[in-house]
Short mmCIF file of C-alpha atoms and ligand atoms in Angstrom, two decimals:
data_model
loop_
_atom_site.label_atom_id
_atom_site.label_comp_id
_atom_site.label_asym_id
_atom_site.label_seq_id
_atom_site.Cartn_x
_atom_site.Cartn_y
_atom_site.Cartn_z
CA MET N 827 4.05 1.39 -45.45
CA SER N 828 1.17 3.45 -44.67
CA LYS N 829 1.73 6.54 -42.24
CA PRO N 830 -1.65 7.56 -40.87
CA LEU N 831 -0.14 10.33 -38.18
CA ALA N 832 2.90 11.85 -41.05
CA GLY N 833 2.63 15.31 -40.38
CA LYS N 834 1.20 14.89 -36.90
CA THR N 835 2.60 16.45 -34.02
CA ALA N 836 2.34 14.72 -30.79
CA LEU N 837 2.60 15.28 -26.90
CA VAL N 838 3.15 12.22 -24.61
CA PHE N 839 2.63 12.82 -21.23
CA GLY N 840 3.74 9.92 -19.14
CA VAL N 841 6.71 8.01 -19.81
CA ALA N 842 9.36 7.01 -16.90
CA ASN N 843 10.51 3.96 -18.83
CA LYS N 844 10.44 1.34 -21.67
CA ARG N 845 7.65 -0.69 -20.16
CA SER N 846 5.62 2.51 -19.83
CA ILE N 847 2.19 2.36 -21.86
CA ALA N 848 3.46 5.84 -22.60
CA TRP N 849 6.50 4.39 -24.66
CA ALA N 850 4.17 1.81 -26.29
CA ILE N 851 1.79 4.17 -27.88
CA ALA N 852 4.56 6.72 -28.39
CA GLN N 853 6.72 4.09 -30.41
CA ALA N 854 3.39 3.52 -32.60
CA TRP N 855 2.27 6.96 -32.85
CA ALA N 856 6.23 7.71 -34.10
CA GLU N 857 5.85 4.28 -36.50
CA ALA N 858 3.04 5.86 -38.05
CA GLY N 859 4.88 9.12 -38.65
CA ALA N 860 3.74 11.65 -35.93
CA ARG N 861 5.97 13.75 -34.34
CA LEU N 862 6.54 13.58 -30.47
CA ILE N 863 7.52 16.04 -27.68
CA PHE N 864 7.97 14.00 -24.21
CA ASN N 865 7.47 15.61 -20.60
CA TYR N 866 8.97 13.78 -17.82
CA GLN N 867 8.10 14.04 -14.44
CA GLY N 868 11.25 15.37 -12.12
CA ASP N 869 14.81 15.33 -12.50
CA ARG N 870 14.58 11.53 -11.68
CA LEU N 871 13.23 10.00 -14.73
CA LYS N 872 14.90 12.61 -16.74
CA ASP N 873 17.49 10.43 -18.15
CA ASN N 874 15.65 7.32 -18.64
CA VAL N 875 13.21 9.73 -21.15
CA GLU N 876 16.13 11.44 -22.60
CA GLU N 877 17.60 8.04 -23.66
CA LEU N 878 13.75 6.54 -25.03
CA ALA N 879 13.07 10.41 -26.32
CA SER N 880 16.54 10.09 -28.17
CA THR N 881 15.61 6.79 -30.27
CA PHE N 882 13.57 9.17 -32.61
CA GLY N 883 16.40 11.25 -33.46
CA PRO N 884 19.06 13.53 -30.92
CA ASP N 885 17.01 16.71 -30.98
CA THR N 886 13.50 15.08 -29.68
CA PRO N 887 11.98 17.96 -27.44
CA LEU N 888 11.57 16.98 -23.60
CA TRP N 889 10.55 19.22 -20.86
CA PRO N 890 9.71 18.52 -17.41
CA CYS N 891 6.27 19.09 -16.37
CA ASP N 892 5.12 17.46 -13.29
CA VAL N 893 1.20 17.74 -13.50
CA SER N 894 0.73 18.98 -9.65
CA ASN N 895 3.12 22.08 -10.38
CA ASP N 896 0.58 25.07 -12.30
CA ALA N 897 4.28 26.68 -12.56
CA GLU N 898 5.87 23.32 -14.54
CA VAL N 899 2.72 22.88 -16.58
CA ASP N 900 2.32 26.79 -18.08
CA VAL N 901 6.66 26.42 -18.98
CA PHE N 902 5.99 23.48 -20.94
CA PHE N 903 3.54 24.65 -23.13
CA GLU N 904 5.00 27.80 -23.16
CA LYS N 905 8.45 25.32 -24.34
CA VAL N 906 6.00 23.32 -26.96
CA ALA N 907 5.07 26.72 -28.69
CA THR N 908 8.99 27.58 -29.37
CA VAL N 909 8.86 24.50 -31.53
CA THR N 910 6.06 23.76 -32.98
CA ASP N 911 2.45 26.31 -34.17
CA LYS N 912 0.64 23.46 -34.42
CA VAL N 913 -0.30 20.05 -31.65
CA ASP N 914 -2.91 17.90 -33.23
CA LEU N 915 -2.37 14.81 -30.09
CA VAL N 916 -1.74 14.11 -26.59
CA LEU N 917 -1.29 11.32 -24.93
CA HIS N 918 -2.50 11.19 -21.12
CA SER N 919 -1.03 8.62 -19.39
CA ILE N 920 -0.39 9.46 -15.61
CA ALA N 921 -1.98 7.92 -12.36
CA PHE N 922 -0.65 8.14 -9.05
CA ALA N 923 -2.22 7.54 -5.46
CA PRO N 924 -0.41 7.26 -2.76
CA LYS N 925 0.63 3.80 -1.82
CA ASP N 926 -1.38 2.81 1.30
CA ALA N 927 -4.33 4.26 -0.19
CA LEU N 928 -4.12 1.32 -2.45
CA GLU N 929 -3.50 -0.87 0.64
CA GLY N 930 -6.49 -2.03 2.82
CA ASP N 931 -10.10 -0.78 2.70
CA PHE N 932 -11.13 2.07 0.43
CA ILE N 933 -13.35 3.63 3.48
CA ASN N 934 -10.63 4.85 5.53
CA THR N 935 -8.69 6.95 2.29
CA SER N 936 -7.98 10.04 3.69
CA ARG N 937 -8.61 13.23 2.66
CA GLU N 938 -5.22 13.96 1.20
CA ALA N 939 -4.63 10.59 -0.44
CA TYR N 940 -8.19 11.09 -2.15
CA LEU N 941 -7.21 15.14 -3.37
CA THR N 942 -3.98 13.57 -4.80
CA ALA N 943 -5.16 10.83 -6.40
CA HIS N 944 -8.06 13.31 -8.18
CA ASN N 945 -5.32 15.62 -8.38
CA ILE N 946 -2.64 14.07 -10.16
CA SER N 947 -4.89 11.20 -12.14
CA ALA N 948 -8.02 13.30 -13.49
CA TYR N 949 -7.40 16.56 -13.08
CA SER N 950 -4.20 16.91 -15.21
CA LEU N 951 -6.35 15.94 -17.89
CA VAL N 952 -8.80 18.83 -18.11
CA HIS N 953 -5.73 21.08 -17.12
CA ILE N 954 -3.63 19.61 -20.10
CA ALA N 955 -6.66 19.92 -22.61
CA ARG N 956 -6.62 23.61 -21.35
CA LYS N 957 -3.64 24.19 -22.29
CA ALA N 958 -3.44 21.83 -25.78
CA ALA N 959 -6.44 23.23 -27.08
CA PRO N 960 -5.20 26.68 -28.59
CA LEU N 961 -2.24 24.87 -30.11
CA MET N 962 -4.69 22.11 -31.82
CA LYS N 963 -5.89 24.63 -34.26
CA ASP N 964 -6.61 21.69 -37.08
CA GLY N 965 -8.76 19.79 -34.34
CA GLY N 966 -7.16 16.35 -33.25
CA SER N 967 -7.39 13.77 -30.51
CA ILE N 968 -6.75 13.54 -26.57
CA ILE N 969 -6.68 10.37 -25.29
CA ALA N 970 -6.53 9.03 -21.73
CA MET N 971 -5.41 5.96 -20.14
CA SER N 972 -8.52 4.78 -17.54
CA TYR N 973 -8.68 1.24 -16.11
CA TYR N 974 -11.56 -1.09 -15.13
CA GLY N 975 -11.59 -0.12 -11.31
CA ALA N 976 -13.94 3.13 -12.30
CA GLU N 977 -16.99 1.00 -12.95
CA LYS N 978 -16.09 -2.15 -11.28
CA VAL N 979 -14.84 -2.66 -7.72
CA VAL N 980 -11.26 -4.30 -8.17
CA PRO N 981 -10.33 -4.96 -4.38
CA HIS N 982 -7.73 -2.45 -3.59
CA TYR N 983 -7.80 -0.07 -6.43
CA ASN N 984 -9.85 1.25 -4.53
CA VAL N 985 -9.39 5.40 -4.59
CA MET N 986 -7.75 5.00 -7.91
CA GLY N 987 -11.39 3.88 -9.06
CA VAL N 988 -12.86 6.44 -8.13
CA ALA N 989 -10.19 9.37 -9.71
CA LYS N 990 -10.27 7.36 -13.16
CA ALA N 991 -14.34 7.43 -13.02
CA SER N 992 -13.80 11.16 -12.59
CA LEU N 993 -11.06 10.85 -15.24
CA GLU N 994 -13.95 8.84 -17.71
CA ALA N 995 -16.23 11.34 -16.86
CA SER N 996 -14.41 14.17 -17.41
CA THR N 997 -13.56 12.58 -20.78
CA ARG N 998 -17.09 13.32 -21.90
CA TYR N 999 -17.47 17.17 -20.45
CA LEU N 1000 -13.83 17.45 -22.28
CA ALA N 1001 -15.41 15.90 -25.69
CA TYR N 1002 -18.70 18.20 -24.98
CA ASP N 1003 -16.48 21.03 -24.68
CA LEU N 1004 -13.83 20.57 -27.36
CA GLY N 1005 -16.50 19.16 -30.09
CA LYS N 1006 -16.84 22.66 -31.78
CA GLN N 1007 -13.02 22.80 -32.38
CA LYS N 1008 -12.70 19.31 -34.54
CA ILE N 1009 -10.70 17.95 -30.60
CA ARG N 1010 -12.19 14.15 -30.10
CA VAL N 1011 -11.54 13.27 -26.35
CA ASN N 1012 -11.62 9.58 -26.03
CA CYS N 1013 -9.83 7.18 -23.00
CA ILE N 1014 -8.31 3.49 -23.58
CA SER N 1015 -9.22 1.05 -20.47
CA ALA N 1016 -6.16 -1.09 -20.81
CA GLY N 1017 -6.49 -4.98 -19.41
CA PRO N 1018 -3.40 -5.20 -16.63
CA VAL N 1019 -0.13 -4.41 -18.03
CA ASN N 1020 3.08 -5.23 -16.07
CA THR N 1021 4.88 -1.61 -16.09
CA LEU N 1022 6.41 0.42 -13.04
CA ALA N 1023 2.98 1.51 -12.10
CA ALA N 1024 1.51 -2.23 -11.88
CA ARG N 1025 4.73 -3.89 -9.86
CA GLY N 1026 4.54 -3.43 -6.51
CA ILE N 1027 0.72 -3.63 -6.24
CA ALA N 1028 0.30 -6.89 -4.18
CA GLY N 1029 -1.39 -9.75 -5.76
CA PHE N 1030 -0.66 -8.48 -9.32
CA SER N 1031 0.96 -11.77 -11.10
CA SER N 1032 -2.62 -13.32 -9.57
CA MET N 1033 -4.77 -10.11 -11.77
CA LEU N 1034 -3.10 -11.31 -14.88
CA LYS N 1035 -4.00 -15.14 -14.26
CA HIS N 1036 -7.47 -13.79 -14.01
CA TYR N 1037 -7.50 -12.30 -16.95
CA ASP N 1038 -5.76 -15.11 -18.60
CA ALA N 1039 -8.63 -17.83 -17.13
CA HIS N 1040 -11.55 -15.40 -17.67
CA ALA N 1041 -11.46 -12.68 -20.20
CA PRO N 1042 -12.74 -14.18 -23.97
CA LEU N 1043 -9.37 -13.88 -25.47
CA GLY N 1044 -7.60 -15.96 -23.01
CA ARG N 1045 -5.22 -12.93 -22.09
CA SER N 1046 -4.76 -9.43 -20.77
CA CYS N 1047 -3.47 -6.56 -23.51
CA GLU N 1048 -0.01 -6.64 -25.02
CA PRO N 1049 1.19 -3.23 -25.09
CA SER N 1050 2.08 -2.80 -28.33
CA GLU N 1051 -2.04 -3.29 -29.10
CA LEU N 1052 -2.23 -0.39 -26.66
CA GLY N 1053 0.19 1.43 -29.39
CA ALA N 1054 -1.98 0.29 -32.09
CA THR N 1055 -5.12 1.59 -30.78
CA GLY N 1056 -4.01 4.76 -30.27
CA VAL N 1057 -2.87 4.82 -33.48
CA PHE N 1058 -6.33 4.38 -34.69
CA LEU N 1059 -7.92 6.59 -32.33
CA ALA N 1060 -5.56 9.05 -33.46
CA SER N 1061 -6.31 9.03 -37.14
CA ASP N 1062 -9.08 10.08 -38.90
CA GLY N 1063 -10.34 6.69 -39.23
CA ALA N 1064 -11.41 7.72 -35.49
CA ALA N 1065 -13.26 11.07 -36.99
CA ALA N 1066 -16.32 10.24 -35.60
CA ILE N 1067 -15.68 8.56 -31.75
CA THR N 1068 -15.11 11.08 -28.80
CA GLY N 1069 -16.16 10.79 -25.47
CA GLN N 1070 -15.80 7.13 -25.67
CA VAL N 1071 -13.96 4.50 -23.28
CA LEU N 1072 -12.44 1.97 -25.75
CA TYR N 1073 -11.37 -1.30 -24.01
CA VAL N 1074 -8.21 -3.28 -24.83
CA ASP N 1075 -8.36 -6.11 -22.12
CA GLY N 1076 -8.83 -9.19 -23.89
CA GLY N 1077 -12.86 -8.56 -23.62
CA TYR N 1078 -13.33 -8.51 -19.79
CA GLN N 1079 -15.22 -5.80 -19.51
CA ILE N 1080 -18.21 -7.81 -20.97
CA MET N 1081 -18.11 -10.40 -19.11
CA GLY N 1082 -20.78 -10.99 -15.84
CA MET N 1083 -19.18 -14.51 -14.69
P1 NAD L 70 3.87 3.79 -15.37
O1 NAD L 70 4.63 4.13 -14.06
O2 NAD L 70 5.33 3.87 -16.67
O3 NAD L 70 3.44 5.48 -15.70
C1 NAD L 70 2.86 6.48 -14.80
C2 NAD L 70 3.64 7.51 -14.79
O4 NAD L 70 2.87 8.90 -14.38
C3 NAD L 70 4.55 7.54 -15.12
O5 NAD L 70 5.24 8.50 -16.29
C4 NAD L 70 4.84 9.12 -13.64
O6 NAD L 70 5.79 9.69 -14.20
C5 NAD L 70 3.88 9.73 -13.84
N1 NAD L 70 3.29 10.44 -13.32
C6 NAD L 70 2.84 10.34 -11.84
N2 NAD L 70 2.93 11.69 -11.19
C7 NAD L 70 2.93 12.38 -11.69
C8 NAD L 70 3.08 13.60 -11.71
N3 NAD L 70 2.78 14.14 -10.64
N4 NAD L 70 3.54 14.63 -12.70
C9 NAD L 70 3.49 14.10 -13.78
N5 NAD L 70 3.64 12.91 -14.22
C10 NAD L 70 3.59 12.02 -13.36
O7 NAD L 70 2.69 2.92 -15.41
P2 NAD L 70 1.98 2.19 -16.18
O8 NAD L 70 0.83 1.62 -16.12
O9 NAD L 70 2.04 2.63 -17.74
O10 NAD L 70 0.82 3.45 -16.01
C11 NAD L 70 0.16 4.45 -17.24
C12 NAD L 70 -1.06 4.91 -17.01
O11 NAD L 70 -1.90 3.66 -17.27
C13 NAD L 70 -1.47 5.42 -15.86
O12 NAD L 70 -2.54 6.42 -15.95
C14 NAD L 70 -2.90 3.94 -15.64
O13 NAD L 70 -3.45 4.04 -14.43
C15 NAD L 70 -3.25 3.35 -16.83
N6 NAD L 70 -3.21 2.27 -16.95
C16 NAD L 70 -2.60 1.26 -16.49
C17 NAD L 70 -2.76 -0.21 -16.38
C18 NAD L 70 -1.26 -1.32 -16.43
O14 NAD L 70 -2.44 -2.22 -15.54
N7 NAD L 70 -0.01 -1.37 -15.86
C19 NAD L 70 -3.65 -0.40 -16.60
C20 NAD L 70 -4.71 0.45 -17.42
C21 NAD L 70 -4.90 1.46 -17.22
O1 0WE L 71 -3.68 2.56 -12.62
C1 0WE L 71 -3.00 1.59 -12.20
C2 0WE L 71 -1.94 1.55 -10.98
C3 0WE L 71 -1.93 3.36 -10.71
C4 0WE L 71 -0.71 3.35 -9.71
C5 0WE L 71 0.04 2.81 -9.35
C6 0WE L 71 0.96 3.42 -8.42
C7 0WE L 71 2.15 2.05 -7.59
C8 0WE L 71 2.83 2.94 -6.99
C9 0WE L 71 -1.06 5.02 -9.10
N1 0WE L 71 -0.62 5.54 -7.68
C10 0WE L 71 0.35 4.03 -7.49
N2 0WE L 71 1.05 4.33 -6.15
C11 0WE L 71 2.61 4.32 -6.05
O2 0WE L 71 2.81 4.11 -4.97
N3 0WE L 71 -3.31 0.38 -12.35
C12 0WE L 71 -3.92 -0.14 -13.34
C13 0WE L 71 -2.31 -0.83 -12.11
C14 0WE L 71 -3.23 -1.39 -11.08
O3 0WE L 71 -2.89 -0.84 -10.15
C15 0WE L 71 -3.78 -1.57 -8.77
C16 0WE L 71 -4.54 -2.44 -9.76
C17 0WE L 71 -4.15 -2.63 -10.99
C18 0WE L 71 -4.04 -2.91 -12.00
C19 0WE L 71 -4.09 -1.17 -7.41
C20 0WE L 71 -5.13 -2.47 -7.06
C21 0WE L 71 -5.65 -3.18 -7.96
C22 0WE L 71 -5.36 -3.49 -9.23
#
């Protein structure tokens, strides 16, 4: 079997449980030969992530990193530097907006909800890239997860859509800054996937049905397919691809009607 990521070290941000998109990409990266380091958001998620990470060996590193806490981000990267002198890959699979901002009308978004959504879902990519870049000594690949609501109105996605637009634009500016260090920065725009972040969204199952009915491939995407795209973007096959948004959505994004 080919191991396109053999010898690579990856930071994986955003595993909450086994349904997390970050977990699907982590599994594919590990299968492709990468060594993984995980974050977790707060003590509540530690046991979950520890159990999943231990699949790759009892010594798989994991440390807390809530991206709203500068000190925690600093300590996380200090700890990374104690176990490796080089990082090659980074996955950003983090988003949050207060629940009430994802209900009702966008026009009612509070300043606080707007700032929180952008802080956690977009600024954190810039912060993580700045901390990771000095460790990415041989260049590398940074990948962030986006969604179609960044470019078109998806009812109720609201401020998250605006934050994803910021994430995608940040990806382009980071790609420009980091190109000289041979660090590529791209987004994967996934179709709807039934994860913790998607459950509890009113009408989520009708959204999946909408993709089944209207996407060229008659469906959204499987987590394993996001994993495979994650491996591609991380590999030398994507060596000339940076600043892009790749749609893994059954083709839904090309449709006008
Ligand atoms: P998930 O709930 O499994 O993952 C979201 C992660 O964000 C969790 O691990 C959570 O701990 C983390 N997070 C939230 N606030 C944080 C903070 N302050 N500090 C650190 N981590 C924080 O759900 P998911 O669907 O796997 O979401 C992962 C990414 O994929 C998100 O960026 C989401 O927008 C994106 N996405 C999801 C879908 C979908 O339909 N599920 C579609 C397209 C894109
Ligand atoms: O990016 C997302 C969801 C991200 C998300 C989810 C939650 C739920 C719990 C961000 N913040 C929160 N805050 C919470 O309190 N997706 C792409 C999935 C998603 O969410 C939607 C969608 C889709 C698709 C919300 C409304 C409409 C469509």
